[in-house]
Amino acid sequence: MTTAEKPGSIVWRRRRAAVAKHWHEFTTNKAGVFGLAFLGVITVLAILAPVISDESGLDVTKATGGSLNPPSGEFWLGTEIDGRSVLLMTFWGARISLLVGFSAAFLSVLIGTIVGIAAAHFGGWLSGLLLRFTDFFLVLPSLVLAVALASVLEQGTMTVIVAIGVTAWPSTARLVRAQTLTIEGRPYIERAKALGGGHLHVIGKHVLPGVMPLVLANTTLVVGNAVIADATLAFLGVGNPNSISWGAMLQAALNNGAISKGAWWNLLPPGLAIVVVVLAFTLVGRALETVLNPRLKGQHS
């Protein structure tokens, strides 16, 4: 370190070193690396779907297959009731499912982080009010509340995102509050306040950087839960009726009699896609928890 080096640059240098250290530790977790690589491939394929596949195959008026044809050389995963390729629909369904999963998780984590930090930092009557508000959402079944919101709002992808996001934040809020209380009890917080640091300074410079690693690890788990919630809402018929998602494919298979006709190829691909993607997010989330939580160090292989 040189004498001319500014305190801000020192902080960023230390943070970059910490990120590099955490990344190195993450790469030693084989399950986490596998989950991250798989999610990277799925995300890239979903983004490039319009480039590497023909979207017109999703139009029922342009379907070239027969009704509920089994897997064949032409249609590797068979066709659904309208003759569309199940493989193509599963491929494109990843776009909506991942979009809803990431967006709803971001909204949920954002609300939970704000509420959790505010409840722990300010204390007093505001903390009590926020905790009662959080407890109210915790005791309500989040799925039932999401169904209710999705039913009364205009149908669409944004409605599904909002319905999931505004009902899934309480667990994040409690987690962030606990971490914020731990950080607020450290000596450098008292020193910052004694030197005249206001609420924004303390939260922005000290509290938020301290809780972000935990928020990041929790976000990966929330995304997986959001993907499941999206599939559940679509299966219950309260999702976006004009989009193709994995949950919508399962609902269509049920409504069109694919189960009774033994057309397993209408159920297995979207069902497996949901399971594998959620498992990948879980593997990444658990690996991040192991890296970022000192109490879990040495427990991963």
PDB file of C-alpha atoms in Angstrom:
ATOM      1  CA  MET A   1       0.000   0.000   0.000  1.00  0.00           C
ATOM      2  CA  THR A   2       1.379   3.406  -0.936  1.00  0.00           C
ATOM      3  CA  THR A   3       1.008   6.524   1.191  1.00  0.00           C
ATOM      4  CA  ALA A   4      -0.921   8.201  -1.644  1.00  0.00           C
ATOM      5  CA  GLU A   5      -3.504   5.435  -1.823  1.00  0.00           C
ATOM      6  CA  LYS A   6      -6.949   6.713  -0.934  1.00  0.00           C
ATOM      7  CA  PRO A   7      -9.081   4.988   1.733  1.00  0.00           C
ATOM      8  CA  GLY A   8     -11.791   4.289  -0.847  1.00  0.00           C
ATOM      9  CA  SER A   9      -9.399   2.436  -3.112  1.00  0.00           C
ATOM     10  CA  ILE A  10      -8.179   0.398  -0.155  1.00  0.00           C
ATOM     11  CA  VAL A  11     -11.732  -0.671   0.625  1.00  0.00           C
ATOM     12  CA  TRP A  12     -12.413  -1.706  -2.961  1.00  0.00           C
ATOM     13  CA  ARG A  13      -9.123  -3.552  -3.177  1.00  0.00           C
ATOM     14  CA  ARG A  14     -10.002  -5.518  -0.076  1.00  0.00           C
ATOM     15  CA  ARG A  15     -13.454  -6.281  -1.395  1.00  0.00           C
ATOM     16  CA  ARG A  16     -12.054  -7.512  -4.699  1.00  0.00           C
ATOM     17  CA  ALA A  17      -9.643  -9.728  -2.784  1.00  0.00           C
ATOM     18  CA  ALA A  18     -12.544 -11.080  -0.712  1.00  0.00           C
ATOM     19  CA  VAL A  19     -14.568 -11.805  -3.858  1.00  0.00           C
ATOM     20  CA  ALA A  20     -11.606 -13.625  -5.405  1.00  0.00           C
ATOM     21  CA  LYS A  21     -11.157 -15.658  -2.220  1.00  0.00           C
ATOM     22  CA  HIS A  22     -14.860 -16.582  -2.080  1.00  0.00           C
ATOM     23  CA  TRP A  23     -14.845 -17.533  -5.759  1.00  0.00           C
ATOM     24  CA  HIS A  24     -11.864 -19.813  -5.222  1.00  0.00           C
ATOM     25  CA  GLU A  25     -13.648 -21.480  -2.311  1.00  0.00           C
ATOM     26  CA  PHE A  26     -16.821 -21.810  -4.376  1.00  0.00           C
ATOM     27  CA  THR A  27     -14.968 -23.593  -7.176  1.00  0.00           C
ATOM     28  CA  THR A  28     -13.898 -26.289  -4.705  1.00  0.00           C
ATOM     29  CA  ASN A  29     -17.551 -27.221  -4.233  1.00  0.00           C
ATOM     30  CA  LYS A  30     -18.206 -29.589  -7.148  1.00  0.00           C
ATOM     31  CA  ALA A  31     -21.966 -29.612  -6.688  1.00  0.00           C
ATOM     32  CA  GLY A  32     -22.129 -25.816  -6.703  1.00  0.00           C
ATOM     33  CA  VAL A  33     -19.935 -25.545  -9.792  1.00  0.00           C
ATOM     34  CA  PHE A  34     -22.064 -28.126 -11.606  1.00  0.00           C
ATOM     35  CA  GLY A  35     -25.259 -26.266 -10.691  1.00  0.00           C
ATOM     36  CA  LEU A  36     -23.816 -22.915 -11.810  1.00  0.00           C
ATOM     37  CA  ALA A  37     -22.560 -24.357 -15.113  1.00  0.00           C
ATOM     38  CA  PHE A  38     -25.908 -25.997 -15.807  1.00  0.00           C
ATOM     39  CA  LEU A  39     -27.817 -22.786 -15.044  1.00  0.00           C
ATOM     40  CA  GLY A  40     -25.431 -20.838 -17.268  1.00  0.00           C
ATOM     41  CA  VAL A  41     -26.081 -23.179 -20.188  1.00  0.00           C
ATOM     42  CA  ILE A  42     -29.860 -23.136 -19.679  1.00  0.00           C
ATOM     43  CA  THR A  43     -29.936 -19.346 -19.389  1.00  0.00           C
ATOM     44  CA  VAL A  44     -27.857 -18.844 -22.553  1.00  0.00           C
ATOM     45  CA  LEU A  45     -30.008 -21.301 -24.508  1.00  0.00           C
ATOM     46  CA  ALA A  46     -33.183 -19.568 -23.291  1.00  0.00           C
ATOM     47  CA  ILE A  47     -31.862 -16.173 -24.363  1.00  0.00           C
ATOM     48  CA  LEU A  48     -30.779 -17.498 -27.770  1.00  0.00           C
ATOM     49  CA  ALA A  49     -34.006 -19.429 -28.369  1.00  0.00           C
ATOM     50  CA  PRO A  50     -35.234 -17.020 -31.106  1.00  0.00           C
ATOM     51  CA  VAL A  51     -31.901 -17.423 -32.910  1.00  0.00           C
ATOM     52  CA  ILE A  52     -31.423 -21.187 -32.773  1.00  0.00           C
ATOM     53  CA  SER A  53     -35.037 -22.319 -33.143  1.00  0.00           C
ATOM     54  CA  ASP A  54     -38.141 -21.452 -35.149  1.00  0.00           C
ATOM     55  CA  GLU A  55     -40.764 -19.688 -33.056  1.00  0.00           C
ATOM     56  CA  SER A  56     -43.450 -20.306 -35.664  1.00  0.00           C
ATOM     57  CA  GLY A  57     -43.598 -23.922 -34.482  1.00  0.00           C
ATOM     58  CA  LEU A  58     -45.364 -22.677 -31.356  1.00  0.00           C
ATOM     59  CA  ASP A  59     -48.342 -21.477 -33.397  1.00  0.00           C
ATOM     60  CA  VAL A  60     -51.088 -24.113 -33.385  1.00  0.00           C
ATOM     61  CA  THR A  61     -52.097 -23.091 -36.919  1.00  0.00           C
ATOM     62  CA  LYS A  62     -48.602 -23.941 -38.188  1.00  0.00           C
ATOM     63  CA  ALA A  63     -48.075 -27.176 -36.275  1.00  0.00           C
ATOM     64  CA  THR A  64     -46.848 -29.995 -38.514  1.00  0.00           C
ATOM     65  CA  GLY A  65     -47.184 -32.961 -36.164  1.00  0.00           C
ATOM     66  CA  GLY A  66     -50.106 -35.168 -35.288  1.00  0.00           C
ATOM     67  CA  SER A  67     -52.026 -35.058 -32.044  1.00  0.00           C
ATOM     68  CA  LEU A  68     -50.125 -36.646 -29.125  1.00  0.00           C
ATOM     69  CA  ASN A  69     -47.627 -38.445 -31.347  1.00  0.00           C
ATOM     70  CA  PRO A  70     -44.983 -40.336 -29.341  1.00  0.00           C
ATOM     71  CA  PRO A  71     -41.268 -39.478 -29.584  1.00  0.00           C
ATOM     72  CA  SER A  72     -39.807 -40.110 -33.031  1.00  0.00           C
ATOM     73  CA  GLY A  73     -36.953 -39.083 -35.278  1.00  0.00           C
ATOM     74  CA  GLU A  74     -38.855 -35.980 -36.359  1.00  0.00           C
ATOM     75  CA  PHE A  75     -40.164 -35.017 -32.932  1.00  0.00           C
ATOM     76  CA  TRP A  76     -37.662 -36.197 -30.339  1.00  0.00           C
ATOM     77  CA  LEU A  77     -40.027 -35.608 -27.394  1.00  0.00           C
ATOM     78  CA  GLY A  78     -43.256 -36.223 -29.295  1.00  0.00           C
ATOM     79  CA  THR A  79     -46.093 -33.772 -29.819  1.00  0.00           C
ATOM     80  CA  GLU A  80     -48.890 -32.355 -27.712  1.00  0.00           C
ATOM     81  CA  ILE A  81     -52.626 -32.256 -28.388  1.00  0.00           C
ATOM     82  CA  ASP A  82     -52.322 -29.598 -31.117  1.00  0.00           C
ATOM     83  CA  GLY A  83     -49.402 -31.253 -32.890  1.00  0.00           C
ATOM     84  CA  ARG A  84     -46.683 -28.917 -31.636  1.00  0.00           C
ATOM     85  CA  SER A  85     -43.238 -30.232 -30.726  1.00  0.00           C
ATOM     86  CA  VAL A  86     -42.907 -30.865 -26.982  1.00  0.00           C
ATOM     87  CA  LEU A  87     -39.150 -30.319 -27.255  1.00  0.00           C
ATOM     88  CA  LEU A  88     -39.648 -26.899 -28.835  1.00  0.00           C
ATOM     89  CA  MET A  89     -42.250 -25.927 -26.231  1.00  0.00           C
ATOM     90  CA  THR A  90     -40.006 -27.069 -23.370  1.00  0.00           C
ATOM     91  CA  PHE A  91     -37.154 -25.113 -24.895  1.00  0.00           C
ATOM     92  CA  TRP A  92     -39.186 -21.910 -25.167  1.00  0.00           C
ATOM     93  CA  GLY A  93     -40.880 -22.526 -21.825  1.00  0.00           C
ATOM     94  CA  ALA A  94     -37.518 -21.959 -20.166  1.00  0.00           C
ATOM     95  CA  ARG A  95     -37.663 -18.297 -21.214  1.00  0.00           C
ATOM     96  CA  ILE A  96     -40.872 -17.541 -19.328  1.00  0.00           C
ATOM     97  CA  SER A  97     -40.083 -19.761 -16.340  1.00  0.00           C
ATOM     98  CA  LEU A  98     -36.613 -18.271 -15.838  1.00  0.00           C
ATOM     99  CA  LEU A  99     -37.851 -14.724 -16.488  1.00  0.00           C
ATOM    100  CA  VAL A 100     -40.540 -15.085 -13.829  1.00  0.00           C
ATOM    101  CA  GLY A 101     -38.139 -16.860 -11.475  1.00  0.00           C
ATOM    102  CA  PHE A 102     -35.403 -14.223 -11.653  1.00  0.00           C
ATOM    103  CA  SER A 103     -37.761 -11.222 -11.688  1.00  0.00           C
ATOM    104  CA  ALA A 104     -39.972 -12.442  -8.827  1.00  0.00           C
ATOM    105  CA  ALA A 105     -36.898 -13.383  -6.778  1.00  0.00           C
ATOM    106  CA  PHE A 106     -35.388  -9.930  -7.351  1.00  0.00           C
ATOM    107  CA  LEU A 107     -38.603  -8.224  -6.246  1.00  0.00           C
ATOM    108  CA  SER A 108     -38.955 -10.509  -3.234  1.00  0.00           C
ATOM    109  CA  VAL A 109     -35.341 -10.079  -2.114  1.00  0.00           C
ATOM    110  CA  LEU A 110     -35.514  -6.316  -2.656  1.00  0.00           C
ATOM    111  CA  ILE A 111     -38.584  -5.962  -0.433  1.00  0.00           C
ATOM    112  CA  GLY A 112     -37.198  -8.351   2.173  1.00  0.00           C
ATOM    113  CA  THR A 113     -33.817  -6.600   2.308  1.00  0.00           C
ATOM    114  CA  ILE A 114     -35.354  -3.150   2.721  1.00  0.00           C
ATOM    115  CA  VAL A 115     -37.759  -4.308   5.425  1.00  0.00           C
ATOM    116  CA  GLY A 116     -35.115  -6.358   7.246  1.00  0.00           C
ATOM    117  CA  ILE A 117     -32.503  -3.584   7.321  1.00  0.00           C
ATOM    118  CA  ALA A 118     -35.050  -0.932   8.318  1.00  0.00           C
ATOM    119  CA  ALA A 119     -36.458  -3.075  11.139  1.00  0.00           C
ATOM    120  CA  ALA A 120     -33.010  -3.780  12.591  1.00  0.00           C
ATOM    121  CA  HIS A 121     -31.378  -0.384  12.046  1.00  0.00           C
ATOM    122  CA  PHE A 122     -34.065   2.033  13.177  1.00  0.00           C
ATOM    123  CA  GLY A 123     -35.656  -0.025  15.957  1.00  0.00           C
ATOM    124  CA  GLY A 124     -38.413   1.454  18.105  1.00  0.00           C
ATOM    125  CA  TRP A 125     -41.978   1.659  16.879  1.00  0.00           C
ATOM    126  CA  LEU A 126     -40.919   1.278  13.229  1.00  0.00           C
ATOM    127  CA  SER A 127     -39.237  -2.023  13.994  1.00  0.00           C
ATOM    128  CA  GLY A 128     -42.305  -3.263  15.842  1.00  0.00           C
ATOM    129  CA  LEU A 129     -44.587  -2.241  12.986  1.00  0.00           C
ATOM    130  CA  LEU A 130     -42.409  -3.899  10.342  1.00  0.00           C
ATOM    131  CA  LEU A 131     -42.080  -7.092  12.389  1.00  0.00           C
ATOM    132  CA  ARG A 132     -45.863  -7.346  12.853  1.00  0.00           C
ATOM    133  CA  PHE A 133     -46.281  -6.717   9.127  1.00  0.00           C
ATOM    134  CA  THR A 134     -43.765  -9.465   8.367  1.00  0.00           C
ATOM    135  CA  ASP A 135     -45.420 -11.884  10.797  1.00  0.00           C
ATOM    136  CA  PHE A 136     -48.773 -11.214   9.129  1.00  0.00           C
ATOM    137  CA  PHE A 137     -47.404 -12.345   5.767  1.00  0.00           C
ATOM    138  CA  LEU A 138     -45.608 -15.287   7.356  1.00  0.00           C
ATOM    139  CA  VAL A 139     -48.768 -16.806   8.830  1.00  0.00           C
ATOM    140  CA  LEU A 140     -50.632 -16.489   5.533  1.00  0.00           C
ATOM    141  CA  PRO A 141     -50.069 -19.308   3.020  1.00  0.00           C
ATOM    142  CA  SER A 142     -47.980 -17.588   0.360  1.00  0.00           C
ATOM    143  CA  LEU A 143     -49.359 -19.748  -2.444  1.00  0.00           C
ATOM    144  CA  VAL A 144     -52.969 -18.976  -1.530  1.00  0.00           C
ATOM    145  CA  LEU A 145     -52.177 -15.266  -1.341  1.00  0.00           C
ATOM    146  CA  ALA A 146     -50.364 -15.395  -4.685  1.00  0.00           C
ATOM    147  CA  VAL A 147     -53.339 -17.165  -6.288  1.00  0.00           C
ATOM    148  CA  ALA A 148     -55.664 -14.501  -4.884  1.00  0.00           C
ATOM    149  CA  LEU A 149     -53.513 -11.658  -6.222  1.00  0.00           C
ATOM    150  CA  ALA A 150     -53.070 -13.280  -9.630  1.00  0.00           C
ATOM    151  CA  SER A 151     -56.830 -13.856  -9.840  1.00  0.00           C
ATOM    152  CA  VAL A 152     -57.886 -10.274  -9.136  1.00  0.00           C
ATOM    153  CA  LEU A 153     -55.185  -8.569 -11.225  1.00  0.00           C
ATOM    154  CA  GLU A 154     -55.033  -8.478 -15.009  1.00  0.00           C
ATOM    155  CA  GLN A 155     -53.628 -11.740 -16.345  1.00  0.00           C
ATOM    156  CA  GLY A 156     -50.086 -11.514 -17.645  1.00  0.00           C
ATOM    157  CA  THR A 157     -46.485 -12.330 -16.886  1.00  0.00           C
ATOM    158  CA  MET A 158     -45.992  -9.145 -14.865  1.00  0.00           C
ATOM    159  CA  THR A 159     -48.949 -10.068 -12.676  1.00  0.00           C
ATOM    160  CA  VAL A 160     -47.399 -13.451 -11.905  1.00  0.00           C
ATOM    161  CA  ILE A 161     -44.084 -11.780 -11.047  1.00  0.00           C
ATOM    162  CA  VAL A 162     -45.777  -9.312  -8.699  1.00  0.00           C
ATOM    163  CA  ALA A 163     -47.956 -12.000  -7.113  1.00  0.00           C
ATOM    164  CA  ILE A 164     -44.939 -14.151  -6.282  1.00  0.00           C
ATOM    165  CA  GLY A 165     -42.627 -11.272  -5.358  1.00  0.00           C
ATOM    166  CA  VAL A 166     -44.929  -9.556  -2.862  1.00  0.00           C
ATOM    167  CA  THR A 167     -45.771 -12.794  -1.052  1.00  0.00           C
ATOM    168  CA  ALA A 168     -42.343 -14.455  -0.787  1.00  0.00           C
ATOM    169  CA  TRP A 169     -40.281 -11.754   0.953  1.00  0.00           C
ATOM    170  CA  PRO A 170     -40.907 -12.378   4.719  1.00  0.00           C
ATOM    171  CA  SER A 171     -38.269 -15.116   5.107  1.00  0.00           C
ATOM    172  CA  THR A 172     -35.662 -12.850   3.481  1.00  0.00           C
ATOM    173  CA  ALA A 173     -36.677  -9.973   5.751  1.00  0.00           C
ATOM    174  CA  ARG A 174     -36.165 -12.036   8.914  1.00  0.00           C
ATOM    175  CA  LEU A 175     -32.832 -13.341   7.645  1.00  0.00           C
ATOM    176  CA  VAL A 176     -31.573  -9.866   6.741  1.00  0.00           C
ATOM    177  CA  ARG A 177     -32.807  -8.422  10.037  1.00  0.00           C
ATOM    178  CA  ALA A 178     -30.849 -10.995  12.032  1.00  0.00           C
ATOM    179  CA  GLN A 179     -27.674 -10.312  10.036  1.00  0.00           C
ATOM    180  CA  THR A 180     -28.161  -6.544  10.329  1.00  0.00           C
ATOM    181  CA  LEU A 181     -28.493  -6.778  14.113  1.00  0.00           C
ATOM    182  CA  THR A 182     -25.200  -8.683  14.202  1.00  0.00           C
ATOM    183  CA  ILE A 183     -23.463  -6.012  12.120  1.00  0.00           C
ATOM    184  CA  GLU A 184     -25.013  -3.137  14.076  1.00  0.00           C
ATOM    185  CA  GLY A 185     -23.453  -4.512  17.271  1.00  0.00           C
ATOM    186  CA  ARG A 186     -19.894  -4.246  15.970  1.00  0.00           C
ATOM    187  CA  PRO A 187     -17.558  -1.487  17.198  1.00  0.00           C
ATOM    188  CA  TYR A 188     -16.991   0.168  13.824  1.00  0.00           C
ATOM    189  CA  ILE A 189     -20.717   0.967  13.588  1.00  0.00           C
ATOM    190  CA  GLU A 190     -20.590   2.853  16.891  1.00  0.00           C
ATOM    191  CA  ARG A 191     -17.426   4.606  15.709  1.00  0.00           C
ATOM    192  CA  ALA A 192     -19.114   5.658  12.459  1.00  0.00           C
ATOM    193  CA  LYS A 193     -22.091   7.048  14.381  1.00  0.00           C
ATOM    194  CA  ALA A 194     -19.814   8.864  16.825  1.00  0.00           C
ATOM    195  CA  LEU A 195     -18.005  10.528  13.925  1.00  0.00           C
ATOM    196  CA  GLY A 196     -21.306  11.915  12.654  1.00  0.00           C
ATOM    197  CA  GLY A 197     -22.319   9.265  10.167  1.00  0.00           C
ATOM    198  CA  GLY A 198     -26.039   9.430   9.403  1.00  0.00           C
ATOM    199  CA  HIS A 199     -28.448   6.607   8.676  1.00  0.00           C
ATOM    200  CA  LEU A 200     -27.718   6.564   4.942  1.00  0.00           C
ATOM    201  CA  HIS A 201     -23.973   6.503   5.572  1.00  0.00           C
ATOM    202  CA  VAL A 202     -24.140   3.678   8.085  1.00  0.00           C
ATOM    203  CA  ILE A 203     -26.524   1.594   5.985  1.00  0.00           C
ATOM    204  CA  GLY A 204     -24.830   2.265   2.645  1.00  0.00           C
ATOM    205  CA  LYS A 205     -21.194   2.008   3.760  1.00  0.00           C
ATOM    206  CA  HIS A 206     -21.353  -0.628   6.462  1.00  0.00           C
ATOM    207  CA  VAL A 207     -24.645  -2.501   6.832  1.00  0.00           C
ATOM    208  CA  LEU A 208     -25.493  -3.154   3.176  1.00  0.00           C
ATOM    209  CA  PRO A 209     -22.033  -4.491   2.197  1.00  0.00           C
ATOM    210  CA  GLY A 210     -22.183  -6.727   5.262  1.00  0.00           C
ATOM    211  CA  VAL A 211     -25.544  -8.286   4.438  1.00  0.00           C
ATOM    212  CA  MET A 212     -25.084  -8.556   0.655  1.00  0.00           C
ATOM    213  CA  PRO A 213     -23.211 -11.907   0.713  1.00  0.00           C
ATOM    214  CA  LEU A 214     -26.042 -13.443   2.717  1.00  0.00           C
ATOM    215  CA  VAL A 215     -28.619 -11.848   0.409  1.00  0.00           C
ATOM    216  CA  LEU A 216     -26.801 -13.229  -2.635  1.00  0.00           C
ATOM    217  CA  ALA A 217     -26.795 -16.766  -1.255  1.00  0.00           C
ATOM    218  CA  ASN A 218     -30.450 -16.475  -0.284  1.00  0.00           C
ATOM    219  CA  THR A 219     -31.416 -15.106  -3.715  1.00  0.00           C
ATOM    220  CA  THR A 220     -30.358 -18.282  -5.507  1.00  0.00           C
ATOM    221  CA  LEU A 221     -32.671 -20.288  -3.259  1.00  0.00           C
ATOM    222  CA  VAL A 222     -35.502 -17.790  -3.734  1.00  0.00           C
ATOM    223  CA  VAL A 223     -35.216 -18.079  -7.535  1.00  0.00           C
ATOM    224  CA  GLY A 224     -35.774 -21.833  -7.300  1.00  0.00           C
ATOM    225  CA  ASN A 225     -38.834 -21.292  -5.121  1.00  0.00           C
ATOM    226  CA  ALA A 226     -40.127 -18.677  -7.564  1.00  0.00           C
ATOM    227  CA  VAL A 227     -39.804 -21.120 -10.478  1.00  0.00           C
ATOM    228  CA  ILE A 228     -41.878 -23.646  -8.521  1.00  0.00           C
ATOM    229  CA  ALA A 229     -44.433 -20.973  -7.613  1.00  0.00           C
ATOM    230  CA  ASP A 230     -44.729 -19.894 -11.257  1.00  0.00           C
ATOM    231  CA  ALA A 231     -45.278 -23.487 -12.368  1.00  0.00           C
ATOM    232  CA  THR A 232     -47.870 -23.965  -9.633  1.00  0.00           C
ATOM    233  CA  LEU A 233     -49.801 -20.824 -10.566  1.00  0.00           C
ATOM    234  CA  ALA A 234     -49.756 -21.781 -14.241  1.00  0.00           C
ATOM    235  CA  PHE A 235     -50.889 -25.312 -13.401  1.00  0.00           C
ATOM    236  CA  LEU A 236     -53.784 -23.864 -11.376  1.00  0.00           C
ATOM    237  CA  GLY A 237     -54.789 -21.736 -14.349  1.00  0.00           C
ATOM    238  CA  VAL A 238     -54.020 -18.291 -12.928  1.00  0.00           C
ATOM    239  CA  GLY A 239     -50.834 -17.649 -14.908  1.00  0.00           C
ATOM    240  CA  ASN A 240     -50.422 -15.902 -18.232  1.00  0.00           C
ATOM    241  CA  PRO A 241     -52.740 -17.750 -20.669  1.00  0.00           C
ATOM    242  CA  ASN A 242     -50.875 -16.400 -23.697  1.00  0.00           C
ATOM    243  CA  SER A 243     -47.402 -17.637 -22.758  1.00  0.00           C
ATOM    244  CA  ILE A 244     -45.758 -21.032 -22.875  1.00  0.00           C
ATOM    245  CA  SER A 245     -44.152 -22.012 -19.576  1.00  0.00           C
ATOM    246  CA  TRP A 246     -43.392 -25.351 -17.994  1.00  0.00           C
ATOM    247  CA  GLY A 247     -46.344 -25.016 -15.641  1.00  0.00           C
ATOM    248  CA  ALA A 248     -48.664 -24.123 -18.511  1.00  0.00           C
ATOM    249  CA  MET A 249     -47.497 -27.233 -20.371  1.00  0.00           C
ATOM    250  CA  LEU A 250     -48.382 -29.398 -17.387  1.00  0.00           C
ATOM    251  CA  GLN A 251     -51.799 -27.758 -17.103  1.00  0.00           C
ATOM    252  CA  ALA A 252     -52.459 -28.262 -20.821  1.00  0.00           C
ATOM    253  CA  ALA A 253     -51.457 -31.931 -20.563  1.00  0.00           C
ATOM    254  CA  LEU A 254     -53.899 -32.396 -17.699  1.00  0.00           C
ATOM    255  CA  ASN A 255     -56.772 -30.534 -19.370  1.00  0.00           C
ATOM    256  CA  ASN A 256     -56.292 -32.236 -22.752  1.00  0.00           C
ATOM    257  CA  GLY A 257     -56.328 -35.750 -21.367  1.00  0.00           C
ATOM    258  CA  ALA A 258     -52.663 -36.565 -21.973  1.00  0.00           C
ATOM    259  CA  ILE A 259     -52.527 -38.387 -18.642  1.00  0.00           C
ATOM    260  CA  SER A 260     -55.521 -40.619 -19.350  1.00  0.00           C
ATOM    261  CA  LYS A 261     -54.194 -41.335 -22.857  1.00  0.00           C
ATOM    262  CA  GLY A 262     -50.779 -42.352 -21.537  1.00  0.00           C
ATOM    263  CA  ALA A 263     -48.941 -39.521 -23.306  1.00  0.00           C
ATOM    264  CA  TRP A 264     -46.148 -39.371 -20.744  1.00  0.00           C
ATOM    265  CA  TRP A 265     -44.014 -37.305 -23.103  1.00  0.00           C
ATOM    266  CA  ASN A 266     -46.338 -34.362 -22.454  1.00  0.00           C
ATOM    267  CA  LEU A 267     -45.638 -34.495 -18.711  1.00  0.00           C
ATOM    268  CA  LEU A 268     -42.087 -35.717 -18.261  1.00  0.00           C
ATOM    269  CA  PRO A 269     -40.084 -32.997 -20.122  1.00  0.00           C
ATOM    270  CA  PRO A 270     -41.570 -29.916 -18.389  1.00  0.00           C
ATOM    271  CA  GLY A 271     -41.718 -31.736 -15.054  1.00  0.00           C
ATOM    272  CA  LEU A 272     -38.074 -32.791 -15.263  1.00  0.00           C
ATOM    273  CA  ALA A 273     -37.085 -29.304 -16.414  1.00  0.00           C
ATOM    274  CA  ILE A 274     -38.623 -27.775 -13.287  1.00  0.00           C
ATOM    275  CA  VAL A 275     -36.995 -30.338 -10.993  1.00  0.00           C
ATOM    276  CA  VAL A 276     -33.528 -30.057 -12.535  1.00  0.00           C
ATOM    277  CA  VAL A 277     -33.485 -26.249 -12.671  1.00  0.00           C
ATOM    278  CA  VAL A 278     -34.687 -25.918  -9.066  1.00  0.00           C
ATOM    279  CA  LEU A 279     -32.104 -28.503  -8.006  1.00  0.00           C
ATOM    280  CA  ALA A 280     -29.374 -26.511  -9.762  1.00  0.00           C
ATOM    281  CA  PHE A 281     -30.393 -23.309  -7.980  1.00  0.00           C
ATOM    282  CA  THR A 282     -30.419 -25.190  -4.685  1.00  0.00           C
ATOM    283  CA  LEU A 283     -26.921 -26.565  -5.278  1.00  0.00           C
ATOM    284  CA  VAL A 284     -25.594 -23.096  -6.054  1.00  0.00           C
ATOM    285  CA  GLY A 285     -27.358 -21.589  -3.048  1.00  0.00           C
ATOM    286  CA  ARG A 286     -26.069 -24.212  -0.626  1.00  0.00           C
ATOM    287  CA  ALA A 287     -22.547 -23.826  -2.007  1.00  0.00           C
ATOM    288  CA  LEU A 288     -22.700 -20.049  -1.536  1.00  0.00           C
ATOM    289  CA  GLU A 289     -23.977 -20.516   2.011  1.00  0.00           C
ATOM    290  CA  THR A 290     -21.044 -22.788   2.757  1.00  0.00           C
ATOM    291  CA  VAL A 291     -18.588 -20.238   1.366  1.00  0.00           C
ATOM    292  CA  LEU A 292     -20.109 -17.144   2.973  1.00  0.00           C
ATOM    293  CA  ASN A 293     -21.073 -18.600   6.359  1.00  0.00           C
ATOM    294  CA  PRO A 294     -17.957 -19.210   8.493  1.00  0.00           C
ATOM    295  CA  ARG A 295     -19.807 -21.717  10.666  1.00  0.00           C
ATOM    296  CA  LEU A 296     -20.279 -23.984   7.642  1.00  0.00           C
ATOM    297  CA  LYS A 297     -16.653 -23.901   6.499  1.00  0.00           C
ATOM    298  CA  GLY A 298     -15.171 -27.334   6.037  1.00  0.00           C
ATOM    299  CA  GLN A 299     -18.557 -29.058   5.732  1.00  0.00           C
ATOM    300  CA  HIS A 300     -18.596 -29.244   1.940  1.00  0.00           C
ATOM    301  CA  SER A 301     -16.666 -31.607  -0.270  1.00  0.00           C
TER     302      SER A 301
END
